[in-house]
Amino acid sequence: KQEVTQIPAALSVPEGENLVLNCSFTDSAIYNLQWFRQDPGKGLTSLLLIQSSQREQTSGRLNASLDKSSGRSTLYIAASQPGDSATYLCAVKGNYQLIWGAGTKLIIKP
Amino acid sequence: KAGVTQTPRYLIKTRGQQVTLSCSPISGHRSVSWYQQTPGQGLQFLFEYFSETQRNKGNFPGRFSGRQFSNSRSEMNVSTLELGDSALYLCASSLGRYDDTQYFGPGTRLTVL
């Protein structure tokens, strides 16, 4: 049974710092891995999707990597800004559904 | 292109009632998935519909059901509501391939009193 873990559960950093969020999963048989952000009381915004055959994806200040063999993904955020404050969730796509981590709550202090 | 829309955005019901939530996918998307999000359990998959057929189902009781119409719009129904059904219900649409990106709506916040 696939399990997804995100560490840390919460992170608070000063504005301008580069940071890394971690996601690990137990079963390497995945179609893809997706990173989302969720603002309080809101729905989910897709940030990056990495197919199982890919190693990384980049969008602006965000870079996500995938290492299927070790069951790990990282989301790198460069030059963090207060607007990046949100909960970041990773989800792996198995046979037919997304399996979710519990999220990392990120606070960027001005 | 319009995003995924969900109605209503907020709903308050009492135990024992039933509720119907609606989701309109992005134009051209044929797959709609439903998820429940609670503080205790996080995000959990309810079911997925593709071309009017339920393609996959999560581990929820039969009180949770859904359907999809020919225009890909989907509805989710919960009968005999329980306090534990209070949650944010999210729907997501995609083209329908297993490796597709899923695009989420803003969710319906259901409170059961």
PDB file of C-alpha atoms in Angstrom:
ATOM      1  CA  LYS A   1       0.000   0.000   0.000  1.00  0.00           C
ATOM      2  CA  GLN A   2       1.415   3.338  -1.096  1.00  0.00           C
ATOM      3  CA  GLU A   3       2.265   5.780   1.677  1.00  0.00           C
ATOM      4  CA  VAL A   4       3.440   9.341   1.166  1.00  0.00           C
ATOM      5  CA  THR A   5       5.304  11.281   3.830  1.00  0.00           C
ATOM      6  CA  GLN A   6       6.238  14.943   3.870  1.00  0.00           C
ATOM      7  CA  ILE A   7       8.888  16.354   6.143  1.00  0.00           C
ATOM      8  CA  PRO A   8       8.909  18.800   7.805  1.00  0.00           C
ATOM      9  CA  ALA A   9       5.257  19.328   8.738  1.00  0.00           C
ATOM     10  CA  ALA A  10       5.912  23.046   9.159  1.00  0.00           C
ATOM     11  CA  LEU A  11       8.685  25.410   8.181  1.00  0.00           C
ATOM     12  CA  SER A  12       9.257  29.089   8.886  1.00  0.00           C
ATOM     13  CA  VAL A  13      12.053  30.968   7.095  1.00  0.00           C
ATOM     14  CA  PRO A  14      12.983  34.600   6.444  1.00  0.00           C
ATOM     15  CA  GLU A  15      12.169  36.128   3.090  1.00  0.00           C
ATOM     16  CA  GLY A  16      14.826  35.654   0.425  1.00  0.00           C
ATOM     17  CA  GLU A  17      16.058  32.256   1.552  1.00  0.00           C
ATOM     18  CA  ASN A  18      16.224  29.235  -0.691  1.00  0.00           C
ATOM     19  CA  LEU A  19      14.451  26.219   0.739  1.00  0.00           C
ATOM     20  CA  VAL A  20      13.728  22.553   0.106  1.00  0.00           C
ATOM     21  CA  LEU A  21      10.586  20.603   0.877  1.00  0.00           C
ATOM     22  CA  ASN A  22      10.739  16.821   0.987  1.00  0.00           C
ATOM     23  CA  CYS A  23       8.351  14.107  -0.074  1.00  0.00           C
ATOM     24  CA  SER A  24       8.938  10.364   0.205  1.00  0.00           C
ATOM     25  CA  PHE A  25       6.843   7.451  -1.011  1.00  0.00           C
ATOM     26  CA  THR A  26       6.998   3.720  -0.376  1.00  0.00           C
ATOM     27  CA  ASP A  27       6.056   2.188  -3.745  1.00  0.00           C
ATOM     28  CA  SER A  28       8.076   3.196  -6.796  1.00  0.00           C
ATOM     29  CA  ALA A  29       5.375   1.976  -9.224  1.00  0.00           C
ATOM     30  CA  ILE A  30       3.925   5.401  -9.968  1.00  0.00           C
ATOM     31  CA  TYR A  31       2.735   7.197 -13.092  1.00  0.00           C
ATOM     32  CA  ASN A  32       3.774  10.615 -11.863  1.00  0.00           C
ATOM     33  CA  LEU A  33       4.265  12.853  -8.870  1.00  0.00           C
ATOM     34  CA  GLN A  34       2.610  16.214  -8.513  1.00  0.00           C
ATOM     35  CA  TRP A  35       3.278  19.161  -6.209  1.00  0.00           C
ATOM     36  CA  PHE A  36       0.420  21.430  -5.180  1.00  0.00           C
ATOM     37  CA  ARG A  37      -0.018  24.458  -3.000  1.00  0.00           C
ATOM     38  CA  GLN A  38      -3.075  25.159  -0.933  1.00  0.00           C
ATOM     39  CA  ASP A  39      -3.907  28.527   0.539  1.00  0.00           C
ATOM     40  CA  PRO A  40      -6.067  28.592   3.707  1.00  0.00           C
ATOM     41  CA  GLY A  41      -9.660  27.628   2.974  1.00  0.00           C
ATOM     42  CA  LYS A  42      -8.957  27.317  -0.722  1.00  0.00           C
ATOM     43  CA  GLY A  43      -8.634  24.605  -3.304  1.00  0.00           C
ATOM     44  CA  LEU A  44      -5.420  23.206  -4.731  1.00  0.00           C
ATOM     45  CA  THR A  45      -3.152  24.808  -7.281  1.00  0.00           C
ATOM     46  CA  SER A  46      -0.952  22.501  -9.318  1.00  0.00           C
ATOM     47  CA  LEU A  47       2.668  23.641  -9.269  1.00  0.00           C
ATOM     48  CA  LEU A  48       4.654  20.954 -11.047  1.00  0.00           C
ATOM     49  CA  LEU A  49       4.074  17.477 -12.390  1.00  0.00           C
ATOM     50  CA  ILE A  50       6.929  15.035 -12.937  1.00  0.00           C
ATOM     51  CA  GLN A  51       6.239  11.977 -15.029  1.00  0.00           C
ATOM     52  CA  SER A  52       7.768   8.712 -13.833  1.00  0.00           C
ATOM     53  CA  SER A  53      10.294   8.811 -16.679  1.00  0.00           C
ATOM     54  CA  GLN A  54      11.511  12.310 -15.783  1.00  0.00           C
ATOM     55  CA  ARG A  55      14.042  13.447 -13.186  1.00  0.00           C
ATOM     56  CA  GLU A  56      13.004  17.056 -12.695  1.00  0.00           C
ATOM     57  CA  GLN A  57      10.713  19.877 -13.723  1.00  0.00           C
ATOM     58  CA  THR A  58      11.151  23.619 -13.400  1.00  0.00           C
ATOM     59  CA  SER A  59       8.723  26.512 -13.334  1.00  0.00           C
ATOM     60  CA  GLY A  60      10.032  29.944 -12.486  1.00  0.00           C
ATOM     61  CA  ARG A  61      11.539  29.867  -8.998  1.00  0.00           C
ATOM     62  CA  LEU A  62      10.372  26.294  -8.426  1.00  0.00           C
ATOM     63  CA  ASN A  63      12.261  23.132  -9.225  1.00  0.00           C
ATOM     64  CA  ALA A  64      11.025  19.647  -8.420  1.00  0.00           C
ATOM     65  CA  SER A  65      13.101  16.501  -8.639  1.00  0.00           C
ATOM     66  CA  LEU A  66      12.106  12.856  -8.620  1.00  0.00           C
ATOM     67  CA  ASP A  67      14.180   9.827  -7.662  1.00  0.00           C
ATOM     68  CA  LYS A  68      11.933   6.818  -8.086  1.00  0.00           C
ATOM     69  CA  SER A  69      14.509   4.287  -6.972  1.00  0.00           C
ATOM     70  CA  SER A  70      14.849   5.909  -3.569  1.00  0.00           C
ATOM     71  CA  GLY A  71      11.195   6.954  -3.372  1.00  0.00           C
ATOM     72  CA  ARG A  72      11.937  10.639  -2.966  1.00  0.00           C
ATOM     73  CA  SER A  73      11.012  13.990  -4.421  1.00  0.00           C
ATOM     74  CA  THR A  74      12.119  17.459  -3.450  1.00  0.00           C
ATOM     75  CA  LEU A  75      10.598  20.842  -4.183  1.00  0.00           C
ATOM     76  CA  TYR A  76      13.169  23.610  -4.277  1.00  0.00           C
ATOM     77  CA  ILE A  77      11.954  27.188  -3.893  1.00  0.00           C
ATOM     78  CA  ALA A  78      14.466  29.882  -4.753  1.00  0.00           C
ATOM     79  CA  ALA A  79      14.478  33.387  -3.262  1.00  0.00           C
ATOM     80  CA  SER A  80      11.372  32.821  -1.158  1.00  0.00           C
ATOM     81  CA  GLN A  81       8.749  35.567  -0.873  1.00  0.00           C
ATOM     82  CA  PRO A  82       5.916  36.160   1.634  1.00  0.00           C
ATOM     83  CA  GLY A  83       3.446  35.216  -1.129  1.00  0.00           C
ATOM     84  CA  ASP A  84       4.927  31.710  -1.092  1.00  0.00           C
ATOM     85  CA  SER A  85       3.365  31.138   2.335  1.00  0.00           C
ATOM     86  CA  ALA A  86       0.953  28.234   1.951  1.00  0.00           C
ATOM     87  CA  THR A  87       0.677  24.510   2.551  1.00  0.00           C
ATOM     88  CA  TYR A  88       2.562  22.458  -0.007  1.00  0.00           C
ATOM     89  CA  LEU A  89       1.299  18.979  -0.799  1.00  0.00           C
ATOM     90  CA  CYS A  90       2.823  16.246  -2.862  1.00  0.00           C
ATOM     91  CA  ALA A  91       0.775  13.460  -4.389  1.00  0.00           C
ATOM     92  CA  VAL A  92       1.789  10.347  -6.287  1.00  0.00           C
ATOM     93  CA  LYS A  93      -0.387   8.872  -9.019  1.00  0.00           C
ATOM     94  CA  GLY A  94      -0.744   5.136  -8.716  1.00  0.00           C
ATOM     95  CA  ASN A  95      -3.051   2.936 -10.745  1.00  0.00           C
ATOM     96  CA  TYR A  96      -6.065   5.151 -10.518  1.00  0.00           C
ATOM     97  CA  GLN A  97      -5.836   7.685  -7.758  1.00  0.00           C
ATOM     98  CA  LEU A  98      -3.639  10.308  -6.193  1.00  0.00           C
ATOM     99  CA  ILE A  99      -2.143   9.322  -2.840  1.00  0.00           C
ATOM    100  CA  TRP A 100      -1.387  12.392  -0.768  1.00  0.00           C
ATOM    101  CA  GLY A 101       1.145  13.474   1.773  1.00  0.00           C
ATOM    102  CA  ALA A 102      -0.057  15.439   4.792  1.00  0.00           C
ATOM    103  CA  GLY A 103       1.636  18.602   3.562  1.00  0.00           C
ATOM    104  CA  THR A 104       4.266  21.068   4.719  1.00  0.00           C
ATOM    105  CA  LYS A 105       2.981  24.373   6.058  1.00  0.00           C
ATOM    106  CA  LEU A 106       5.398  27.047   4.899  1.00  0.00           C
ATOM    107  CA  ILE A 107       5.603  30.518   6.413  1.00  0.00           C
ATOM    108  CA  ILE A 108       7.870  33.122   4.839  1.00  0.00           C
ATOM    109  CA  LYS A 109       8.603  35.955   7.260  1.00  0.00           C
ATOM    110  CA  PRO A 110       9.019  39.439   5.714  1.00  0.00           C
TER     111      PRO A 110
ATOM    112  CA  LYS B   1     -10.206  28.748 -20.598  1.00  0.00           C
ATOM    113  CA  ALA B   2     -12.467  28.573 -17.546  1.00  0.00           C
ATOM    114  CA  GLY B   3     -11.223  26.485 -14.637  1.00  0.00           C
ATOM    115  CA  VAL B   4     -13.004  23.822 -12.642  1.00  0.00           C
ATOM    116  CA  THR B   5     -16.078  25.180 -10.893  1.00  0.00           C
ATOM    117  CA  GLN B   6     -17.863  23.733  -7.895  1.00  0.00           C
ATOM    118  CA  THR B   7     -21.241  24.639  -6.465  1.00  0.00           C
ATOM    119  CA  PRO B   8     -22.224  25.441  -3.862  1.00  0.00           C
ATOM    120  CA  ARG B   9     -19.121  26.762  -2.166  1.00  0.00           C
ATOM    121  CA  TYR B  10     -20.526  26.400   1.337  1.00  0.00           C
ATOM    122  CA  LEU B  11     -23.227  24.172   2.712  1.00  0.00           C
ATOM    123  CA  ILE B  12     -24.654  23.560   6.169  1.00  0.00           C
ATOM    124  CA  LYS B  13     -26.757  20.463   6.777  1.00  0.00           C
ATOM    125  CA  THR B  14     -27.981  18.478   9.758  1.00  0.00           C
ATOM    126  CA  ARG B  15     -27.358  14.848  10.538  1.00  0.00           C
ATOM    127  CA  GLY B  16     -29.514  12.452   8.569  1.00  0.00           C
ATOM    128  CA  GLN B  17     -30.040  14.794   5.628  1.00  0.00           C
ATOM    129  CA  GLN B  18     -28.630  14.231   2.181  1.00  0.00           C
ATOM    130  CA  VAL B  19     -26.615  16.588   0.020  1.00  0.00           C
ATOM    131  CA  THR B  20     -25.662  16.936  -3.639  1.00  0.00           C
ATOM    132  CA  LEU B  21     -22.513  18.713  -4.763  1.00  0.00           C
ATOM    133  CA  SER B  22     -21.801  19.740  -8.332  1.00  0.00           C
ATOM    134  CA  CYS B  23     -18.597  19.992 -10.343  1.00  0.00           C
ATOM    135  CA  SER B  24     -18.101  21.418 -13.837  1.00  0.00           C
ATOM    136  CA  PRO B  25     -14.767  20.382 -15.367  1.00  0.00           C
ATOM    137  CA  ILE B  26     -12.531  22.295 -17.705  1.00  0.00           C
ATOM    138  CA  SER B  27     -13.901  22.229 -21.228  1.00  0.00           C
ATOM    139  CA  GLY B  28     -12.666  19.147 -23.066  1.00  0.00           C
ATOM    140  CA  HIS B  29     -11.816  17.213 -19.913  1.00  0.00           C
ATOM    141  CA  ARG B  30     -13.559  13.867 -19.671  1.00  0.00           C
ATOM    142  CA  SER B  31     -12.385  12.700 -16.258  1.00  0.00           C
ATOM    143  CA  VAL B  32     -13.665  14.044 -12.959  1.00  0.00           C
ATOM    144  CA  SER B  33     -12.325  12.863  -9.607  1.00  0.00           C
ATOM    145  CA  TRP B  34     -13.661  13.661  -6.153  1.00  0.00           C
ATOM    146  CA  TYR B  35     -11.650  14.002  -2.946  1.00  0.00           C
ATOM    147  CA  GLN B  36     -12.503  14.587   0.691  1.00  0.00           C
ATOM    148  CA  GLN B  37     -10.201  16.718   2.815  1.00  0.00           C
ATOM    149  CA  THR B  38     -10.382  16.736   6.616  1.00  0.00           C
ATOM    150  CA  PRO B  39      -7.885  17.919   9.225  1.00  0.00           C
ATOM    151  CA  GLY B  40      -7.591  14.422  10.658  1.00  0.00           C
ATOM    152  CA  GLN B  41      -7.411  12.273   7.530  1.00  0.00           C
ATOM    153  CA  GLY B  42      -6.012  14.726   5.015  1.00  0.00           C
ATOM    154  CA  LEU B  43      -6.954  14.243   1.385  1.00  0.00           C
ATOM    155  CA  GLN B  44      -8.663  11.002   0.431  1.00  0.00           C
ATOM    156  CA  PHE B  45      -9.859   9.780  -2.938  1.00  0.00           C
ATOM    157  CA  LEU B  46     -13.599   9.191  -3.264  1.00  0.00           C
ATOM    158  CA  PHE B  47     -14.153   8.174  -6.896  1.00  0.00           C
ATOM    159  CA  GLU B  48     -13.407   8.991 -10.491  1.00  0.00           C
ATOM    160  CA  TYR B  49     -15.756   9.244 -13.444  1.00  0.00           C
ATOM    161  CA  PHE B  50     -14.715   9.025 -17.057  1.00  0.00           C
ATOM    162  CA  SER B  51     -17.143   9.289 -19.972  1.00  0.00           C
ATOM    163  CA  GLU B  52     -20.165   8.866 -17.671  1.00  0.00           C
ATOM    164  CA  THR B  53     -18.799   5.687 -16.065  1.00  0.00           C
ATOM    165  CA  GLN B  54     -17.316   5.256 -12.631  1.00  0.00           C
ATOM    166  CA  ARG B  55     -13.784   4.157 -13.398  1.00  0.00           C
ATOM    167  CA  ASN B  56     -12.356   3.964  -9.903  1.00  0.00           C
ATOM    168  CA  LYS B  57     -13.558   4.098  -6.314  1.00  0.00           C
ATOM    169  CA  GLY B  58     -11.903   4.761  -2.981  1.00  0.00           C
ATOM    170  CA  ASN B  59     -12.702   3.260   0.407  1.00  0.00           C
ATOM    171  CA  PHE B  60     -15.818   5.145   1.369  1.00  0.00           C
ATOM    172  CA  PRO B  61     -19.190   3.746   2.427  1.00  0.00           C
ATOM    173  CA  GLY B  62     -22.060   3.390  -0.018  1.00  0.00           C
ATOM    174  CA  ARG B  63     -23.624   6.585   1.338  1.00  0.00           C
ATOM    175  CA  PHE B  64     -21.203   8.385  -0.976  1.00  0.00           C
ATOM    176  CA  SER B  65     -22.174   8.153  -4.611  1.00  0.00           C
ATOM    177  CA  GLY B  66     -21.725  10.099  -7.771  1.00  0.00           C
ATOM    178  CA  ARG B  67     -22.534  10.362 -11.409  1.00  0.00           C
ATOM    179  CA  GLN B  68     -21.329  12.059 -14.538  1.00  0.00           C
ATOM    180  CA  PHE B  69     -23.407  13.532 -17.313  1.00  0.00           C
ATOM    181  CA  SER B  70     -22.803  13.511 -21.053  1.00  0.00           C
ATOM    182  CA  ASN B  71     -21.308  17.033 -20.866  1.00  0.00           C
ATOM    183  CA  SER B  72     -18.777  15.704 -18.291  1.00  0.00           C
ATOM    184  CA  ARG B  73     -20.319  17.634 -15.419  1.00  0.00           C
ATOM    185  CA  SER B  74     -20.387  15.532 -12.278  1.00  0.00           C
ATOM    186  CA  GLU B  75     -22.428  15.395  -9.119  1.00  0.00           C
ATOM    187  CA  MET B  76     -21.614  13.800  -5.824  1.00  0.00           C
ATOM    188  CA  ASN B  77     -24.292  12.754  -3.364  1.00  0.00           C
ATOM    189  CA  VAL B  78     -23.976  11.941   0.311  1.00  0.00           C
ATOM    190  CA  SER B  79     -26.995  10.386   1.995  1.00  0.00           C
ATOM    191  CA  THR B  80     -27.775  10.081   5.705  1.00  0.00           C
ATOM    192  CA  LEU B  81     -25.174  12.666   6.674  1.00  0.00           C
ATOM    193  CA  GLU B  82     -22.994  12.092   9.728  1.00  0.00           C
ATOM    194  CA  LEU B  83     -21.010  14.622  11.739  1.00  0.00           C
ATOM    195  CA  GLY B  84     -17.814  13.062  10.379  1.00  0.00           C
ATOM    196  CA  ASP B  85     -18.805  13.989   6.829  1.00  0.00           C
ATOM    197  CA  SER B  86     -17.955  17.614   7.576  1.00  0.00           C
ATOM    198  CA  ALA B  87     -15.093  18.343   5.201  1.00  0.00           C
ATOM    199  CA  LEU B  88     -13.873  20.203   2.170  1.00  0.00           C
ATOM    200  CA  TYR B  89     -14.924  18.293  -0.927  1.00  0.00           C
ATOM    201  CA  LEU B  90     -12.696  18.872  -3.924  1.00  0.00           C
ATOM    202  CA  CYS B  91     -13.190  17.846  -7.477  1.00  0.00           C
ATOM    203  CA  ALA B  92     -10.506  17.657 -10.109  1.00  0.00           C
ATOM    204  CA  SER B  93     -10.688  17.272 -13.845  1.00  0.00           C
ATOM    205  CA  SER B  94      -8.275  15.947 -16.416  1.00  0.00           C
ATOM    206  CA  LEU B  95      -8.223  14.724 -19.995  1.00  0.00           C
ATOM    207  CA  GLY B  96      -8.444  11.174 -18.704  1.00  0.00           C
ATOM    208  CA  ARG B  97      -5.066   9.575 -19.250  1.00  0.00           C
ATOM    209  CA  TYR B  98      -3.508   8.091 -16.135  1.00  0.00           C
ATOM    210  CA  ASP B  99      -0.484  10.379 -16.352  1.00  0.00           C
ATOM    211  CA  ASP B 100      -2.470  13.567 -16.740  1.00  0.00           C
ATOM    212  CA  THR B 101      -2.244  16.655 -14.590  1.00  0.00           C
ATOM    213  CA  GLN B 102      -5.315  17.062 -12.433  1.00  0.00           C
ATOM    214  CA  TYR B 103      -6.805  20.536 -12.095  1.00  0.00           C
ATOM    215  CA  PHE B 104      -8.732  21.276  -8.947  1.00  0.00           C
ATOM    216  CA  GLY B 105     -11.765  23.378  -8.216  1.00  0.00           C
ATOM    217  CA  PRO B 106     -12.086  25.639  -5.152  1.00  0.00           C
ATOM    218  CA  GLY B 107     -14.016  23.017  -3.208  1.00  0.00           C
ATOM    219  CA  THR B 108     -17.315  22.835  -1.372  1.00  0.00           C
ATOM    220  CA  ARG B 109     -17.114  23.285   2.388  1.00  0.00           C
ATOM    221  CA  LEU B 110     -19.753  20.999   3.964  1.00  0.00           C
ATOM    222  CA  THR B 111     -20.629  21.411   7.623  1.00  0.00           C
ATOM    223  CA  VAL B 112     -22.882  18.817   9.260  1.00  0.00           C
ATOM    224  CA  LEU B 113     -24.532  19.876  12.516  1.00  0.00           C
TER     225      LEU B 113
END
